[in-house]
Coordinates of C-alpha atoms (C1' of nucleotides) in Angstrom, one line a residue:
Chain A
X212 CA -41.2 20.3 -2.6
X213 CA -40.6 19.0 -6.1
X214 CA -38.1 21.8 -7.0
X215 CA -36.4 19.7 -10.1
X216 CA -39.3 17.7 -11.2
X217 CA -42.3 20.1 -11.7
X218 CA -39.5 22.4 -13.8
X219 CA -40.6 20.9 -17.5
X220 CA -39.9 17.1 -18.4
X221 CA -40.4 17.5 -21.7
X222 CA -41.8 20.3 -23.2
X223 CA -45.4 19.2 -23.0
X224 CA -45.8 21.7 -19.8
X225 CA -48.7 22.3 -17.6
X226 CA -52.0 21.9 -18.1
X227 CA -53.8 22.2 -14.8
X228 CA -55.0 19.1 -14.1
X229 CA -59.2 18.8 -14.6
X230 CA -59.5 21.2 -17.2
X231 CA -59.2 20.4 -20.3
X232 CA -61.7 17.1 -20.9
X233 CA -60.8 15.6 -24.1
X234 CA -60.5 18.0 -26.8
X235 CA -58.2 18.5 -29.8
X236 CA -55.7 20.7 -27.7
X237 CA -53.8 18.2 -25.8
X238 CA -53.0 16.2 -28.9
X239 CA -50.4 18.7 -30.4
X240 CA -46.9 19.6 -30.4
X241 CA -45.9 17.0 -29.1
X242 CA -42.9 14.4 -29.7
X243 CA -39.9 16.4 -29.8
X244 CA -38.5 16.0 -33.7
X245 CA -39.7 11.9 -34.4
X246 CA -40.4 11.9 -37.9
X247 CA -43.5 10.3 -37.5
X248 CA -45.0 13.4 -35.2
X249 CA -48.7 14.1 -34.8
X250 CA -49.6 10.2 -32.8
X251 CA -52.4 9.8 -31.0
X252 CA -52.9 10.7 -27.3
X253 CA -52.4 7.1 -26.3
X254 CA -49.1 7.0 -28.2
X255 CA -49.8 3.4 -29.6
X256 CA -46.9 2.2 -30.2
X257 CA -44.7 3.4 -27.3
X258 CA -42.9 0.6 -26.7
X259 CA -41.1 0.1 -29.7
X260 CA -40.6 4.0 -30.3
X261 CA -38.7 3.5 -26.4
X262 CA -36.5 1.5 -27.7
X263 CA -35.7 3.4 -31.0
X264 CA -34.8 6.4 -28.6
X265 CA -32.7 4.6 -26.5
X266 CA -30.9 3.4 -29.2
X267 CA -30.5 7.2 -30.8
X268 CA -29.5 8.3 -26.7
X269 CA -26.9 5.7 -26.8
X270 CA -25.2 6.4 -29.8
X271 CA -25.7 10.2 -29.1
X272 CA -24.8 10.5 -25.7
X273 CA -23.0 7.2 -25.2
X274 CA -23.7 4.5 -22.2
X275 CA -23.4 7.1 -19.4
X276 CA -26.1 8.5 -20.8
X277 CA -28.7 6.1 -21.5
X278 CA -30.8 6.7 -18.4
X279 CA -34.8 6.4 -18.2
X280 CA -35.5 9.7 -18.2
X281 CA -33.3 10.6 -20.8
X282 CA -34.9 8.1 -23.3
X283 CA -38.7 9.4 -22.2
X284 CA -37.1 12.8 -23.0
X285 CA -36.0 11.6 -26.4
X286 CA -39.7 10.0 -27.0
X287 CA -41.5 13.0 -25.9
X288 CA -43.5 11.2 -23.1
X289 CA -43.2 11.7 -19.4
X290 CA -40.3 10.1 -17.3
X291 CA -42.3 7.2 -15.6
X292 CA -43.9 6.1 -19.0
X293 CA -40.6 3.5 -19.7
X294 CA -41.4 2.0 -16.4
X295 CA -44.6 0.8 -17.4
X296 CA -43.8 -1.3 -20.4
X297 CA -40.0 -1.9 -19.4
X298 CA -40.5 -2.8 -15.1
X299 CA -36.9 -0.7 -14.7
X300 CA -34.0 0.3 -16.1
X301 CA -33.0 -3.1 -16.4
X302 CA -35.6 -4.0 -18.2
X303 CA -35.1 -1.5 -20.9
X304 CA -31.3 -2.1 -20.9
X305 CA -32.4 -6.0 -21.5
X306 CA -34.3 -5.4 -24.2
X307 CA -31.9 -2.8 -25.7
X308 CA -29.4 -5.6 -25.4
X309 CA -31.7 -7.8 -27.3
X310 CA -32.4 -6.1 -30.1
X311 CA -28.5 -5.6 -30.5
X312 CA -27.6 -9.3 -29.8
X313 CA -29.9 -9.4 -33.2
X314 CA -28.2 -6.8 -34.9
X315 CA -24.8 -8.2 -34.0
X316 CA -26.6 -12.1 -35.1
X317 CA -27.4 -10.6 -38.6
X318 CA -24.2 -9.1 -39.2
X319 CA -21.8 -12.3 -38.6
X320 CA -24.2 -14.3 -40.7
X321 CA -24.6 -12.1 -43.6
X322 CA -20.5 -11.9 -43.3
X323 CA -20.2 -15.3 -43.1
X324 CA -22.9 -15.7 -45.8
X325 CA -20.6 -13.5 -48.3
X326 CA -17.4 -15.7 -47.5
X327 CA -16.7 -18.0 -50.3
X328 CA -14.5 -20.8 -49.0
X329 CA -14.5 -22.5 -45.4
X330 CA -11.4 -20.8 -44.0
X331 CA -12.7 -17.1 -45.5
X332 CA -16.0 -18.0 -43.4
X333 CA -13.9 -18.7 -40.3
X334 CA -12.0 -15.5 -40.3
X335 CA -15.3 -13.4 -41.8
X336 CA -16.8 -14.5 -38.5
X337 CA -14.7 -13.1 -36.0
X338 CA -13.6 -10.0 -38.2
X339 CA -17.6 -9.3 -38.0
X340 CA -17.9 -9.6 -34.5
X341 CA -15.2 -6.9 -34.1
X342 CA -16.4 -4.8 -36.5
X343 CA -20.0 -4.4 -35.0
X344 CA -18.5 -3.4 -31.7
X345 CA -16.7 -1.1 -33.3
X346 CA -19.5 0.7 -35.5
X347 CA -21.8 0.5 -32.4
X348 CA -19.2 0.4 -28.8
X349 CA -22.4 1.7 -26.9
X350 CA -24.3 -1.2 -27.9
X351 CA -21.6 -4.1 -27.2
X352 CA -21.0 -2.1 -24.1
X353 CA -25.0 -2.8 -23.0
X354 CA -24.5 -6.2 -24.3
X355 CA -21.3 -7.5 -22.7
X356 CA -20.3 -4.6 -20.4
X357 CA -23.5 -3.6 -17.8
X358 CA -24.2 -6.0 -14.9
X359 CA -28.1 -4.5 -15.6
X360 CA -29.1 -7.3 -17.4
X361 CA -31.9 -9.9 -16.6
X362 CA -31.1 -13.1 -19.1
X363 CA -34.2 -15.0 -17.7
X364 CA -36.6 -12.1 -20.5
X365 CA -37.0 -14.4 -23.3
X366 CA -36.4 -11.6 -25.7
X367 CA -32.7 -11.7 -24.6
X368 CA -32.2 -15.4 -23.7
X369 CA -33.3 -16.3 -26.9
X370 CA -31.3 -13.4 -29.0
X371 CA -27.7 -14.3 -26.8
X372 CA -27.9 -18.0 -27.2
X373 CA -28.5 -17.7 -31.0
X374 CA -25.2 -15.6 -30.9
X375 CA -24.0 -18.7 -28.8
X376 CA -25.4 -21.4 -31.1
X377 CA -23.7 -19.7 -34.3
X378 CA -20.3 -19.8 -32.5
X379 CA -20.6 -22.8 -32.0
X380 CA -21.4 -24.1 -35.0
X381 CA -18.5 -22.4 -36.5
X382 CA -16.5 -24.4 -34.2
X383 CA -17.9 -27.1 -35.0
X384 CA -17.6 -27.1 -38.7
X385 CA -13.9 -25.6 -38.9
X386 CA -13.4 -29.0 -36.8
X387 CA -15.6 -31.3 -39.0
X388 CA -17.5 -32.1 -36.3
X389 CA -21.5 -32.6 -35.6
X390 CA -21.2 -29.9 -32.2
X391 CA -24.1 -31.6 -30.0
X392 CA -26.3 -29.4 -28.1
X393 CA -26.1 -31.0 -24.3
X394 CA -23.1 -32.6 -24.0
X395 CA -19.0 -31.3 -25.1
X396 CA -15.8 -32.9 -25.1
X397 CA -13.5 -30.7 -23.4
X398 CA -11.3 -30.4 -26.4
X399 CA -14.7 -28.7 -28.1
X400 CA -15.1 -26.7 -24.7
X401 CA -11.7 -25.8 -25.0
X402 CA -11.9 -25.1 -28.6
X403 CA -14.9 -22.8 -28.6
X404 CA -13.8 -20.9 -25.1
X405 CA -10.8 -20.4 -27.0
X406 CA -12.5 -18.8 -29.7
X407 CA -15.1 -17.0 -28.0
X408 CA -12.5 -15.4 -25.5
X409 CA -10.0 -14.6 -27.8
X410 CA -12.5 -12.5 -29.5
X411 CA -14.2 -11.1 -27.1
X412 CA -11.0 -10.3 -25.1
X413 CA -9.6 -8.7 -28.3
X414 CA -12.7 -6.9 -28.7
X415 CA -13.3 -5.0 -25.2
X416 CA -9.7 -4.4 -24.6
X417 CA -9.6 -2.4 -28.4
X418 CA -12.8 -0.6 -27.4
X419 CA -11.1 0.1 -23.7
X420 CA -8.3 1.8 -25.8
X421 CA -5.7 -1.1 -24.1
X422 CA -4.0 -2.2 -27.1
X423 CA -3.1 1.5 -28.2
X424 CA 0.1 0.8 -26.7
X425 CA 0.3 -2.8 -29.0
X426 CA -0.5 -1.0 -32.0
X427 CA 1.4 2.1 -31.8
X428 CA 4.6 -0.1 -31.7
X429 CA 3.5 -1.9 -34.6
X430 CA 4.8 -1.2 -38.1
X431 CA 3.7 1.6 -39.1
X432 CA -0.1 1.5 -40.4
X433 CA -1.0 -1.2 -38.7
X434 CA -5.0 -1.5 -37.9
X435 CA -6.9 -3.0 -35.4
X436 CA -7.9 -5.5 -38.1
X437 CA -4.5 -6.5 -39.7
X438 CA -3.4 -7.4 -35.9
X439 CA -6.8 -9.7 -35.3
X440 CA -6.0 -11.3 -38.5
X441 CA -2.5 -12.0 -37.6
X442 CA -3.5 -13.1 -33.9
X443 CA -5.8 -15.2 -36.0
X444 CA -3.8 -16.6 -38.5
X445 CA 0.0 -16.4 -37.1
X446 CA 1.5 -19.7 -36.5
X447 CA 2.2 -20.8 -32.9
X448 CA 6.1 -21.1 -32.7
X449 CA 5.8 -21.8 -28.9
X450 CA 4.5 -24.6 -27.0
X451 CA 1.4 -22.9 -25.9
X452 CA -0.9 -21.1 -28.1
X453 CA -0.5 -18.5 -25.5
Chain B
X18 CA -35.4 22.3 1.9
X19 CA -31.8 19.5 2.2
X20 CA -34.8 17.0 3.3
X21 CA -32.6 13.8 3.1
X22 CA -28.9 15.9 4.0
X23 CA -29.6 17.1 6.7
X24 CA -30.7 13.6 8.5
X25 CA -27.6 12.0 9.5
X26 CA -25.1 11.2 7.2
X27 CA -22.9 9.5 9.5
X28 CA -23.3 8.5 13.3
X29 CA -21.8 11.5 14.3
X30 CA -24.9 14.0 13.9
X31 CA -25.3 17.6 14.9
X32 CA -23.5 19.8 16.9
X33 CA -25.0 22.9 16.5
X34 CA -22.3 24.8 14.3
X35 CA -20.8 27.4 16.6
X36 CA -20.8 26.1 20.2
X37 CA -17.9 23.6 21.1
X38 CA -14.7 25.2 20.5
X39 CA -12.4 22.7 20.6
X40 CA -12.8 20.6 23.5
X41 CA -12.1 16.8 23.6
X42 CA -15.9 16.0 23.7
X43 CA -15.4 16.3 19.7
X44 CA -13.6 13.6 19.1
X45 CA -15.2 10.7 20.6
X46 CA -16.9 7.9 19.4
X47 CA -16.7 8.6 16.0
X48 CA -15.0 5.6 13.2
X49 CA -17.5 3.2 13.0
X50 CA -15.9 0.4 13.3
X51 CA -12.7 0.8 11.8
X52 CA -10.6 -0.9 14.4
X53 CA -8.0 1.8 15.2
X54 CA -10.4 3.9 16.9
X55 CA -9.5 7.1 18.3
X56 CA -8.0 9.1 15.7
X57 CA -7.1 12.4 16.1
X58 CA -9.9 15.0 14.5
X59 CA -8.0 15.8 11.6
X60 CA -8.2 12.4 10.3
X61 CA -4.5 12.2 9.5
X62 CA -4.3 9.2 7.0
X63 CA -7.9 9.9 5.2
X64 CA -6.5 9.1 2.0
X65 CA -5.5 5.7 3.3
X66 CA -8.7 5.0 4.8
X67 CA -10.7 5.6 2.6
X68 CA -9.0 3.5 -0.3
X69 CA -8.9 0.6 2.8
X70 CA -12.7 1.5 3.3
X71 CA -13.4 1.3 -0.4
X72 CA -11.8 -1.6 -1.1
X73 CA -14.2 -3.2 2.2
X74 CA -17.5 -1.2 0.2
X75 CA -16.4 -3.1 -2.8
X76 CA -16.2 -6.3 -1.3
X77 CA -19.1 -6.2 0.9
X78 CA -22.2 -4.2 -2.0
X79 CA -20.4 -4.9 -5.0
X80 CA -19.4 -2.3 -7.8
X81 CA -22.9 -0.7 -7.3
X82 CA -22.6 -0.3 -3.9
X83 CA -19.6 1.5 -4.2
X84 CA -20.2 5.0 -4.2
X85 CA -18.6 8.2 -3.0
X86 CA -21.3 8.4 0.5
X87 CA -20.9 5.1 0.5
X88 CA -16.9 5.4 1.0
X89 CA -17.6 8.0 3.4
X90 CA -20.1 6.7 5.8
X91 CA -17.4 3.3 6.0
X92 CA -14.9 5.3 6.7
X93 CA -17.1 7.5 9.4
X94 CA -16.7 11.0 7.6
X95 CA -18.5 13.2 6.0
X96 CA -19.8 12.3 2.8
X97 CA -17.6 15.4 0.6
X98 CA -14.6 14.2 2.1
X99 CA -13.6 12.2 -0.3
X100 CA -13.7 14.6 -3.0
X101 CA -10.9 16.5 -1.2
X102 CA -8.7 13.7 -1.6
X103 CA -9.6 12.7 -4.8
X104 CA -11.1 15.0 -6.7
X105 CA -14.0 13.4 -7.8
X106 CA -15.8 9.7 -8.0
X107 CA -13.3 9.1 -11.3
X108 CA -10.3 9.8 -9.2
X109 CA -11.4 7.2 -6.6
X110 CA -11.8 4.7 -8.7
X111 CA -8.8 5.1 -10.7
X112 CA -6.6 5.5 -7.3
X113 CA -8.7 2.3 -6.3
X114 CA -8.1 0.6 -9.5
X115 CA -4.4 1.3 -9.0
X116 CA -4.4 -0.4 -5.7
X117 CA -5.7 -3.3 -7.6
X118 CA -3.0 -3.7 -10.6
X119 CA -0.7 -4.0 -7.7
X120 CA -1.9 -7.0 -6.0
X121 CA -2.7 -8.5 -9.4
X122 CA 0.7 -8.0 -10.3
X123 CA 2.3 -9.3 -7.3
X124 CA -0.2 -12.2 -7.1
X125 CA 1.5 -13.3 -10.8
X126 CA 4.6 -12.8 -9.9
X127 CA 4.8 -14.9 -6.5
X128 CA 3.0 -17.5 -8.8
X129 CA 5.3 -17.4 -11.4
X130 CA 8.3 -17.5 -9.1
X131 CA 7.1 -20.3 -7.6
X132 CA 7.3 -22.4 -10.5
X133 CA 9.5 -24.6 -11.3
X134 CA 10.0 -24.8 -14.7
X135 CA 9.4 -22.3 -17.9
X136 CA 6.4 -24.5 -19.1
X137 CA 4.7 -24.2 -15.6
X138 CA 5.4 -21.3 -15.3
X139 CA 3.9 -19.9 -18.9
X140 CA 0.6 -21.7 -17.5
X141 CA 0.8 -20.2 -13.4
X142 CA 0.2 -16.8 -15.0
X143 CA -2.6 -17.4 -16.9
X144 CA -3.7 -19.2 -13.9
X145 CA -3.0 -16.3 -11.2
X146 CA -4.7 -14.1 -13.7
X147 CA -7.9 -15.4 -13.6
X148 CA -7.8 -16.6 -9.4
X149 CA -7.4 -13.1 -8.6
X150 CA -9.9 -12.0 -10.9
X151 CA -12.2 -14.8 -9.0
X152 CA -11.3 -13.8 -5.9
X153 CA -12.0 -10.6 -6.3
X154 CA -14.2 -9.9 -9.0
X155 CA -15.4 -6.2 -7.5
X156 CA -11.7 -5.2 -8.0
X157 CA -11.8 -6.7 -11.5
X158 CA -14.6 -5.5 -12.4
X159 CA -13.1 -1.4 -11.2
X160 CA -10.1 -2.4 -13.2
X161 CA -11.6 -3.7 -16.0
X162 CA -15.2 -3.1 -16.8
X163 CA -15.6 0.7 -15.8
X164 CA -15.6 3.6 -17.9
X165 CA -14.7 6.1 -15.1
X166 CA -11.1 5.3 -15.1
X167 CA -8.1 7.8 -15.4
X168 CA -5.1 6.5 -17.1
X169 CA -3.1 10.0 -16.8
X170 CA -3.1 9.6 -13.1
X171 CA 0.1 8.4 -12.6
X172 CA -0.3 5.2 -9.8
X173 CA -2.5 4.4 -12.6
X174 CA -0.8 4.4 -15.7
X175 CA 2.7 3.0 -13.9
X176 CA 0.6 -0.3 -11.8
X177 CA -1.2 -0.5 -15.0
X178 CA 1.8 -0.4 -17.4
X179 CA 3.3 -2.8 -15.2
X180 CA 1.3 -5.3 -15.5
X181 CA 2.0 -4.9 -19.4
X182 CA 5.2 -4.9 -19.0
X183 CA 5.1 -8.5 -17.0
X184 CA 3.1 -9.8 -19.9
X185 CA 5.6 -8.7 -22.7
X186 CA 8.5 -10.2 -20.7
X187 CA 7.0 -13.6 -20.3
X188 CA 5.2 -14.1 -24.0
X189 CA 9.2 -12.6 -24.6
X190 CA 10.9 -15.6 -22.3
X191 CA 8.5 -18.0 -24.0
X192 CA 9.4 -16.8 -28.3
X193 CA 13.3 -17.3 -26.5
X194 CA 13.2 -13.2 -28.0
X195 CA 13.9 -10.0 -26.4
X196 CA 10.8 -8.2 -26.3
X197 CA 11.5 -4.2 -27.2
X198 CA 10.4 -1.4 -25.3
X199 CA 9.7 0.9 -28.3
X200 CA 9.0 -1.9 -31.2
X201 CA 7.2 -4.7 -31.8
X202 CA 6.8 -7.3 -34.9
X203 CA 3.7 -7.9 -36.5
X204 CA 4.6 -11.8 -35.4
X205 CA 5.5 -10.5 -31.5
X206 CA 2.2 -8.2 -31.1
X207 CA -0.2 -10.6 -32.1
X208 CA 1.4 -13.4 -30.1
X209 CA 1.2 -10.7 -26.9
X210 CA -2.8 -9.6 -28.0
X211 CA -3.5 -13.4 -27.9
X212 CA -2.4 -13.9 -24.5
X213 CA -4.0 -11.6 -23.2
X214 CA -7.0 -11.1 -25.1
X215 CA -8.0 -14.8 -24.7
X216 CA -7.3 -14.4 -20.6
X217 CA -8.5 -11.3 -20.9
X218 CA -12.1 -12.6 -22.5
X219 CA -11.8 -15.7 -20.7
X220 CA -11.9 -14.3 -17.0
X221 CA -14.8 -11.4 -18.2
X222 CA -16.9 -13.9 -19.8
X223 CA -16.6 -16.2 -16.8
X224 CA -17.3 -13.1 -14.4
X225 CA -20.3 -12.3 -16.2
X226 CA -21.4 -16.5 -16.3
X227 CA -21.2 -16.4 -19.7
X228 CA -19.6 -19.6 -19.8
X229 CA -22.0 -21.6 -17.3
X230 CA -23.9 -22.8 -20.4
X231 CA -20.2 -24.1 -21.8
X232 CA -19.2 -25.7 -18.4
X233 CA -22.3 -27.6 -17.6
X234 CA -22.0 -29.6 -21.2
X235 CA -18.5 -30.7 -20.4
X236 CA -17.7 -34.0 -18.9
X237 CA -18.4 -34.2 -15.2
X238 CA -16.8 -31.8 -12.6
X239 CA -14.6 -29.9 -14.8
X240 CA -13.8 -26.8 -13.1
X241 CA -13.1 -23.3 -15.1
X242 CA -9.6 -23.6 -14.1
X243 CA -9.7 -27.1 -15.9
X244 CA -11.0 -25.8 -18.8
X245 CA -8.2 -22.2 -19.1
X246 CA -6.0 -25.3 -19.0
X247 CA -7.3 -27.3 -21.6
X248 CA -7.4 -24.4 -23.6
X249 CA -4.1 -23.3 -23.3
X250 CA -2.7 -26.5 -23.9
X251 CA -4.4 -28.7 -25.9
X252 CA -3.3 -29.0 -29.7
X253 CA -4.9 -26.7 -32.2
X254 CA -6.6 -29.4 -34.9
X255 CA -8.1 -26.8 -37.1
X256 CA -6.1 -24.4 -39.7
X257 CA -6.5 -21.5 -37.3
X258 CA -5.8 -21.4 -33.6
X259 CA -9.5 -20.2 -33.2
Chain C
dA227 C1' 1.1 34.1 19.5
dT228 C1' -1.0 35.0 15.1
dT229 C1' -1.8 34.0 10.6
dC230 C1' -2.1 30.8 6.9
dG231 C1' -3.2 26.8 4.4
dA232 C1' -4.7 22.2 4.3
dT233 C1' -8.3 19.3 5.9
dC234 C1' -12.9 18.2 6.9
dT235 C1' -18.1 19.5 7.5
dT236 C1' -22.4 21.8 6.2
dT237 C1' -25.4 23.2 3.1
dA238 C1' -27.3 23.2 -1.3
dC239 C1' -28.7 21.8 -6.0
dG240 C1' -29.7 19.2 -10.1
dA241 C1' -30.2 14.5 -11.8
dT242 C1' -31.7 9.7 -11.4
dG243 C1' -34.6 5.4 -10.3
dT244 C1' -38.7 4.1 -8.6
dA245 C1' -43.3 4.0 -6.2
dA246 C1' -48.0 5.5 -6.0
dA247 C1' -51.9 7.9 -7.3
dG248 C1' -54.4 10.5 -10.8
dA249 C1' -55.9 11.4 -15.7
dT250 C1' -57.2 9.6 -20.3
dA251 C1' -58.9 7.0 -24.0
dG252 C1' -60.5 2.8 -26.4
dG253 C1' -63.5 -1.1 -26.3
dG254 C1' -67.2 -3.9 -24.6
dA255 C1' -71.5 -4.9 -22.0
dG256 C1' -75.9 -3.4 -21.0
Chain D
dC17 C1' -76.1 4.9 -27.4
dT18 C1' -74.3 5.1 -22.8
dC19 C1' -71.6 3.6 -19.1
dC20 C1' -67.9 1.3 -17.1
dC21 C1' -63.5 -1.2 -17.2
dT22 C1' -58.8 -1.6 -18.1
dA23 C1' -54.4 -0.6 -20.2
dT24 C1' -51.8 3.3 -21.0
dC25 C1' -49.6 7.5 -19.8
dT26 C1' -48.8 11.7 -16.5
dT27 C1' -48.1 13.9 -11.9
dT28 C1' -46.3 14.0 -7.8
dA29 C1' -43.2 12.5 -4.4
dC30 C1' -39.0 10.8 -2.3
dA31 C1' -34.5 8.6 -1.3
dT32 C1' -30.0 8.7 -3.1
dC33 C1' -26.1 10.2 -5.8
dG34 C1' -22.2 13.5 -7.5
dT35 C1' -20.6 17.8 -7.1
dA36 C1' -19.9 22.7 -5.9
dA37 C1' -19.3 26.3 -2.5
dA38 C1' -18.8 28.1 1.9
dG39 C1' -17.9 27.5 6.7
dA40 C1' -15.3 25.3 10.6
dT41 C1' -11.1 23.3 12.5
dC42 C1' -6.5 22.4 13.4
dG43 C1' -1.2 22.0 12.4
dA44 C1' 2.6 24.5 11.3
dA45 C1' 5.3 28.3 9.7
dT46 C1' 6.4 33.0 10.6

DNA sequence: ATTCGATCTTTACGATGTAAAGATAGGGAG
DNA sequence: CTCCCTATCTTTACATCGTAAAGATCGAAT
């Protein structure tokens, strides 16, 4: 019977279907408030304005709300129009995740570009990767939180492994050493898992709200940063760097 | 119209609502297959059994197949029974979640009691952290990677506090300090936000295979275990311990 | 024994992902 | 210039989910 769907997707609305052959009429009003307004029937570009709303959705309504028809919604198209240039929500989350895993790329280098000796680089690097998640948590969650995400699109193999490959390298040069690209000691495994999960552990348990209880019994004033920096740079008086 | 409701949620199908008082021919072959059998009609131990029936959802579909019908039809009731007991899909997964932060912290603690010596012991709980979250990574996942989770519940916040608590104490054991309740150094919070933020990242990134690309460049057969080992013990070369 | 309250079931509704079929336009081939 | 083909977008439909509300059922207190 339809009872939900027929109501009003968007505010398009009815128009019986066989009237109305080609005319003016059906191109306007349309797309909710997008700057751009007044497109063609055909929207043109709909792929790339998809992904511009699901990035406005996410930071609006947060991951619970990303869903396909919410991003149609906020594109001004119907709600099976993602499916076509995305497959499924998958898809678009894959994508989504791409375009942050670029983002998030840009930021640590430009950070790391800005950094004037060696050890400044080193902790510019990880103090970037925690400050993206924290200026966009719904995109790090899409990125490193969904199990909705197909790594075999090129778009987002290529985008994570560059992420990968600048870690890496950081590694690498903090250890003067040439990091080769298909084979790793395991003190270099070691070395950049370290790295890699102490940040990224760091990272999801702040956004989680886990190390409240940390920071709260801190001296007084103590950020999220100031802590990182000290896990970061605090000499290990114990026999494991645990 | 209640198309897809009023099919069958559960084996036990219609009986037209008004006839059949309260005879025994009501509480028959009903539980799936949940071994007791033959409960009385007023389940008695719902709660119970749908937490044990959960936990079997989770294990079996995976944290996508665990939904509230879901829970329900395992269990053999009807699908807004669970809602009675817990309020709401957030308060089944935090009650679940609960469940889990107790056999996490009892599967550290028999494997730190088991050690022999304060050095093998520091590495059995780093260990123990990341086998259970191995074992079962659905649980992990509820505990650690969902949004829907309510701390104020108390099971929560006390299984989860727990498990902080057994951190503190042995990061405390290892500095030879007493760890305070109410205040921390700068020096005793980051070494406590390394521990478990590198564990932490460690066991989600292996979850989610982000570290297949890292273990099949290492030498021949190293395990993940291998490598948390390497990690925790091998020397730091490099000016920070990153 | 009767009533009351806790437990469980039915029924209903809005939302979502996805499939399938229809409408629409832009671009060639004739 | 006209006609058709194909990619793009819309409609329609349906199973499933979470949740609310009302009805049925039973144990226990009065």
């Amino acid at each position: 019977m339809a009872k939900s769907d027929t109501k009003s997707e968007t505010a398009r609305s009815s128009r019986a279907p066989g009237k109305m052959t080609s005319t003016a009429a059906s191109r306007t009003s349309r797309r909710a408030t997008s700057a751009k307004a007044e497109a063609p029937y055909h929207h043109g570009a709909l792929r790339e304005a998809l992904l511009q709303a699901a990035e406005r959705v996410l930071e609006r309504d947060g991951l619970a709300g990303l869903t396909l028809r919410a991003v149609a919604r906020e594109a001004g198209v119907s709600h099976a129009a993602p499916t076509h240039h995305f497959g499924d929500l998958t898809g678009l989350l894959s994508e989504l995740a791409a375009v942050g895993f670029r983002q998030f790329n840009a930021a640590m280098a430009s950070a790391c570009d800005a950094a004037p000796t060696p050890l400044a680089r080193a902790l510019a690097r990880p103090k970037a990767y925690v400050a993206y998640a924290q200026a966009h948590p719904g995109m790090y969650g899409i990125m490193f939180r969904t199990e909705r995400l197909d790594y075999s699109r090129p778009s987002l193999h290529e985008a994570a492994e560059a992420s990968f490959a600048g870690l890496a390298n950081a590694i690498g040069a903090m250890r003067q050493e040439q990091i080769s690209g298909d084979a790793l000691t395991l003190e270099q495994g070691a070395a950049i898992a370290r790295a890699w999960s102490m940040v990224h552990g760091f990272t999801t348990l702040l956004l989680d709200g886990r190390l409240k209880d940390i920071l709260e019994r801190l001296p007084e004033g103590t950020t999220a940063e100031r802590l990182l920096e000290s896990m970061l740079t605090a000499p290990i008086t114990t026999k494991l760097p645990v």
